Amino acid sequence: MSERSRPNILITGTPGTGKTTTCARVAEETGFKHINVGDWVKEKGLHSGWDEEFDCFVLDEDKVCDELEDALADGGCIVDHHGCDFFPERWFDLVVVLQTSNTALYDRLQKRGYTEQKIATNMECEIMMIVLEEATESYKPEIVRPLSSNNVEEMESNIESIVSWIKANC
């Protein structure tokens, strides 16, 4: 771990894999700060406009990184975002990539009201393991941990595993 007193964790994965729920629960159990990048983008204007085709804000990576730099300096943060390859490697001590089966993911995205195009794009990302590939190319292999997130039991196990890792590294 770096000079921080507490580690920072990135929890990433395709939309619908359970990042936000997992982050919120881990933060609740550890007292770490949960930073949902998607919420920050909206709240703090960290974007360059709206993408009509994908029905979302166009993230401005420089603005996001500038905003996160100070927040992560002391450690004790859990960052929640579907992308991971633009964050500086030095920020994170653990990178968790949540993965979900195609059936479960499709159902979750459909319940969110995603368009068929947005569902198809996210399904393709999950099938091709794009987020895991980005994580393994962007961070040291020993800090990247893929975890299955198909149901409540797996989510509970993941939360327990991450909390245990935090306790061992604080």
mmCIF file of C-alpha atoms in Angstrom:
data_model
loop_
_atom_site.group_PDB
_atom_site.id
_atom_site.type_symbol
_atom_site.label_atom_id
_atom_site.label_comp_id
_atom_site.label_asym_id
_atom_site.label_seq_id
_atom_site.Cartn_x
_atom_site.Cartn_y
_atom_site.Cartn_z
ATOM 1 C CA MET A 1 0.000 0.000 0.000
ATOM 2 C CA SER A 2 1.112 3.601 -0.545
ATOM 3 C CA GLU A 3 1.662 6.339 2.052
ATOM 4 C CA ARG A 4 -2.084 6.593 2.701
ATOM 5 C CA SER A 5 -3.264 5.514 6.134
ATOM 6 C CA ARG A 6 -6.114 3.497 4.604
ATOM 7 C CA PRO A 7 -6.461 1.796 1.216
ATOM 8 C CA ASN A 8 -8.619 2.942 -1.680
ATOM 9 C CA ILE A 9 -10.698 0.396 -3.568
ATOM 10 C CA LEU A 10 -12.177 0.545 -7.059
ATOM 11 C CA ILE A 11 -15.255 -1.580 -7.670
ATOM 12 C CA THR A 12 -15.952 -1.773 -11.365
ATOM 13 C CA GLY A 13 -17.933 -3.845 -13.838
ATOM 14 C CA THR A 14 -20.499 -3.564 -16.581
ATOM 15 C CA PRO A 15 -23.645 -1.625 -15.575
ATOM 16 C CA GLY A 16 -25.989 -3.970 -13.728
ATOM 17 C CA THR A 17 -23.346 -6.156 -12.069
ATOM 18 C CA GLY A 18 -24.081 -4.845 -8.564
ATOM 19 C CA LYS A 19 -21.368 -2.220 -8.083
ATOM 20 C CA THR A 20 -23.421 0.398 -6.289
ATOM 21 C CA THR A 21 -25.118 -2.019 -3.919
ATOM 22 C CA THR A 22 -21.813 -3.723 -3.124
ATOM 23 C CA CYS A 23 -20.023 -0.393 -2.594
ATOM 24 C CA ALA A 24 -22.774 0.957 -0.346
ATOM 25 C CA ARG A 25 -22.739 -2.159 1.835
ATOM 26 C CA VAL A 26 -18.930 -2.259 2.088
ATOM 27 C CA ALA A 27 -18.872 1.455 2.964
ATOM 28 C CA GLU A 28 -21.556 0.911 5.611
ATOM 29 C CA GLU A 29 -19.607 -1.941 7.203
ATOM 30 C CA THR A 30 -16.183 -0.248 7.108
ATOM 31 C CA GLY A 31 -16.845 3.478 7.436
ATOM 32 C CA PHE A 32 -15.137 4.053 4.086
ATOM 33 C CA LYS A 33 -16.482 6.791 1.819
ATOM 34 C CA HIS A 34 -18.508 5.530 -1.173
ATOM 35 C CA ILE A 35 -17.861 7.646 -4.275
ATOM 36 C CA ASN A 36 -20.289 6.887 -7.102
ATOM 37 C CA VAL A 37 -18.586 8.430 -10.130
ATOM 38 C CA GLY A 38 -21.820 8.494 -12.146
ATOM 39 C CA ASP A 39 -23.516 10.562 -9.438
ATOM 40 C CA TRP A 40 -20.511 12.901 -9.196
ATOM 41 C CA VAL A 41 -20.580 13.417 -12.966
ATOM 42 C CA LYS A 42 -24.193 14.606 -12.737
ATOM 43 C CA GLU A 43 -23.901 16.556 -9.477
ATOM 44 C CA LYS A 44 -20.589 18.279 -10.194
ATOM 45 C CA GLY A 45 -20.927 18.725 -13.970
ATOM 46 C CA LEU A 46 -17.974 16.457 -14.757
ATOM 47 C CA HIS A 47 -19.133 15.853 -18.305
ATOM 48 C CA SER A 48 -19.026 17.387 -21.745
ATOM 49 C CA GLY A 49 -22.717 17.040 -22.568
ATOM 50 C CA TRP A 50 -25.413 14.458 -23.143
ATOM 51 C CA ASP A 51 -25.158 11.474 -25.496
ATOM 52 C CA GLU A 52 -28.605 11.054 -27.052
ATOM 53 C CA GLU A 53 -27.739 7.700 -28.606
ATOM 54 C CA PHE A 54 -26.752 6.065 -25.300
ATOM 55 C CA ASP A 55 -28.984 8.191 -23.068
ATOM 56 C CA CYS A 56 -26.199 9.248 -20.704
ATOM 57 C CA PHE A 57 -23.704 12.007 -19.939
ATOM 58 C CA VAL A 58 -20.392 12.032 -21.796
ATOM 59 C CA LEU A 59 -17.881 11.699 -18.985
ATOM 60 C CA ASP A 60 -14.986 14.184 -18.990
ATOM 61 C CA GLU A 61 -12.154 11.987 -17.699
ATOM 62 C CA ASP A 62 -9.874 14.945 -16.884
ATOM 63 C CA LYS A 63 -12.569 16.645 -14.800
ATOM 64 C CA VAL A 64 -13.351 13.390 -12.997
ATOM 65 C CA CYS A 65 -9.691 12.757 -12.183
ATOM 66 C CA ASP A 66 -9.167 16.341 -11.017
ATOM 67 C CA GLU A 67 -12.183 16.048 -8.707
ATOM 68 C CA LEU A 68 -11.149 12.658 -7.324
ATOM 69 C CA GLU A 69 -7.476 13.486 -6.699
ATOM 70 C CA ASP A 70 -8.001 15.236 -3.352
ATOM 71 C CA ALA A 71 -10.843 12.950 -2.267
ATOM 72 C CA LEU A 72 -8.616 9.879 -2.584
ATOM 73 C CA ALA A 73 -5.444 11.412 -1.106
ATOM 74 C CA ASP A 74 -5.978 10.146 2.447
ATOM 75 C CA GLY A 75 -7.448 6.780 1.490
ATOM 76 C CA GLY A 76 -10.534 5.153 2.889
ATOM 77 C CA CYS A 77 -12.561 5.475 -0.308
ATOM 78 C CA ILE A 78 -14.503 2.998 -2.392
ATOM 79 C CA VAL A 79 -14.905 4.232 -5.949
ATOM 80 C CA ASP A 80 -17.854 2.892 -7.929
ATOM 81 C CA HIS A 81 -17.654 3.159 -11.724
ATOM 82 C CA HIS A 82 -18.165 1.000 -14.802
ATOM 83 C CA GLY A 83 -14.883 2.116 -16.364
ATOM 84 C CA CYS A 84 -11.437 1.828 -14.878
ATOM 85 C CA ASP A 85 -8.736 2.438 -17.457
ATOM 86 C CA PHE A 86 -8.451 6.228 -17.067
ATOM 87 C CA PHE A 87 -7.834 6.351 -13.315
ATOM 88 C CA PRO A 88 -4.182 6.606 -12.245
ATOM 89 C CA GLU A 89 -2.867 3.250 -11.086
ATOM 90 C CA ARG A 90 -1.441 4.792 -7.894
ATOM 91 C CA TRP A 91 -4.919 5.582 -6.566
ATOM 92 C CA PHE A 92 -6.043 2.024 -5.837
ATOM 93 C CA ASP A 93 -4.840 -0.805 -3.662
ATOM 94 C CA LEU A 94 -7.576 -3.226 -4.735
ATOM 95 C CA VAL A 95 -9.575 -3.324 -7.982
ATOM 96 C CA VAL A 96 -12.676 -5.530 -7.859
ATOM 97 C CA VAL A 97 -14.312 -6.419 -11.187
ATOM 98 C CA LEU A 98 -17.870 -7.657 -10.696
ATOM 99 C CA GLN A 99 -19.107 -10.059 -13.359
ATOM 100 C CA THR A 100 -22.634 -11.322 -13.992
ATOM 101 C CA SER A 101 -24.167 -14.024 -16.181
ATOM 102 C CA ASN A 102 -25.844 -12.862 -19.374
ATOM 103 C CA THR A 103 -29.324 -13.920 -18.220
ATOM 104 C CA ALA A 104 -29.106 -12.105 -14.888
ATOM 105 C CA LEU A 105 -27.538 -9.038 -16.478
ATOM 106 C CA TYR A 106 -30.167 -8.800 -19.222
ATOM 107 C CA ASP A 107 -32.969 -8.972 -16.670
ATOM 108 C CA ARG A 108 -31.364 -6.298 -14.465
ATOM 109 C CA LEU A 109 -30.793 -3.895 -17.369
ATOM 110 C CA GLN A 110 -34.313 -4.439 -18.673
ATOM 111 C CA LYS A 111 -35.738 -3.642 -15.207
ATOM 112 C CA ARG A 112 -33.776 -0.379 -15.288
ATOM 113 C CA GLY A 113 -35.605 0.593 -18.456
ATOM 114 C CA TYR A 114 -32.527 0.568 -20.683
ATOM 115 C CA THR A 115 -33.172 0.722 -24.436
ATOM 116 C CA GLU A 116 -32.527 -2.452 -26.422
ATOM 117 C CA GLN A 117 -29.440 -0.795 -27.954
ATOM 118 C CA LYS A 118 -28.056 0.100 -24.519
ATOM 119 C CA ILE A 119 -28.779 -3.420 -23.248
ATOM 120 C CA ALA A 120 -27.077 -4.958 -26.293
ATOM 121 C CA THR A 121 -23.998 -2.758 -25.879
ATOM 122 C CA ASN A 122 -23.654 -3.618 -22.182
ATOM 123 C CA MET A 123 -24.284 -7.321 -22.814
ATOM 124 C CA GLU A 124 -21.551 -7.331 -25.449
ATOM 125 C CA CYS A 125 -19.152 -5.669 -22.996
ATOM 126 C CA GLU A 126 -19.865 -8.338 -20.399
ATOM 127 C CA ILE A 127 -19.613 -11.237 -22.867
ATOM 128 C CA MET A 128 -16.280 -9.925 -24.180
ATOM 129 C CA MET A 129 -15.064 -9.235 -20.604
ATOM 130 C CA ILE A 130 -14.103 -5.681 -21.595
ATOM 131 C CA VAL A 131 -13.998 -4.294 -18.043
ATOM 132 C CA LEU A 132 -11.860 -7.182 -16.778
ATOM 133 C CA GLU A 133 -9.502 -6.714 -19.719
ATOM 134 C CA GLU A 134 -9.238 -2.973 -19.004
ATOM 135 C CA ALA A 135 -8.538 -3.669 -15.331
ATOM 136 C CA THR A 136 -5.834 -6.260 -16.013
ATOM 137 C CA GLU A 137 -4.178 -3.965 -18.554
ATOM 138 C CA SER A 138 -4.364 -0.894 -16.293
ATOM 139 C CA TYR A 139 -3.409 -2.273 -12.860
ATOM 140 C CA LYS A 140 -0.941 -4.745 -11.380
ATOM 141 C CA PRO A 141 -2.378 -8.259 -11.679
ATOM 142 C CA GLU A 142 -2.032 -8.906 -7.951
ATOM 143 C CA ILE A 143 -4.527 -6.152 -7.074
ATOM 144 C CA VAL A 144 -7.216 -7.082 -9.641
ATOM 145 C CA ARG A 145 -9.867 -9.439 -8.272
ATOM 146 C CA PRO A 146 -12.732 -10.637 -10.518
ATOM 147 C CA LEU A 147 -15.799 -11.687 -8.521
ATOM 148 C CA SER A 148 -19.009 -13.316 -9.694
ATOM 149 C CA SER A 149 -22.135 -11.296 -8.842
ATOM 150 C CA ASN A 150 -25.159 -13.257 -10.038
ATOM 151 C CA ASN A 151 -27.323 -13.376 -6.930
ATOM 152 C CA VAL A 152 -27.727 -12.213 -3.341
ATOM 153 C CA GLU A 153 -25.572 -15.037 -1.964
ATOM 154 C CA GLU A 154 -22.637 -14.121 -4.211
ATOM 155 C CA MET A 155 -23.061 -10.436 -3.385
ATOM 156 C CA GLU A 156 -22.976 -11.214 0.342
ATOM 157 C CA SER A 157 -19.861 -13.324 -0.161
ATOM 158 C CA ASN A 158 -18.225 -10.535 -2.175
ATOM 159 C CA ILE A 159 -19.009 -7.960 0.513
ATOM 160 C CA GLU A 160 -17.567 -10.234 3.187
ATOM 161 C CA SER A 161 -14.434 -10.822 1.107
ATOM 162 C CA ILE A 162 -13.857 -7.097 0.473
ATOM 163 C CA VAL A 163 -14.500 -6.185 4.117
ATOM 164 C CA SER A 164 -12.030 -8.871 5.222
ATOM 165 C CA TRP A 165 -9.444 -7.520 2.779
ATOM 166 C CA ILE A 166 -9.940 -4.002 4.194
ATOM 167 C CA LYS A 167 -9.532 -5.214 7.774
ATOM 168 C CA ALA A 168 -6.330 -7.036 6.824
ATOM 169 C CA ASN A 169 -4.937 -3.949 5.078
ATOM 170 C CA CYS A 170 -5.762 -1.169 7.539
#
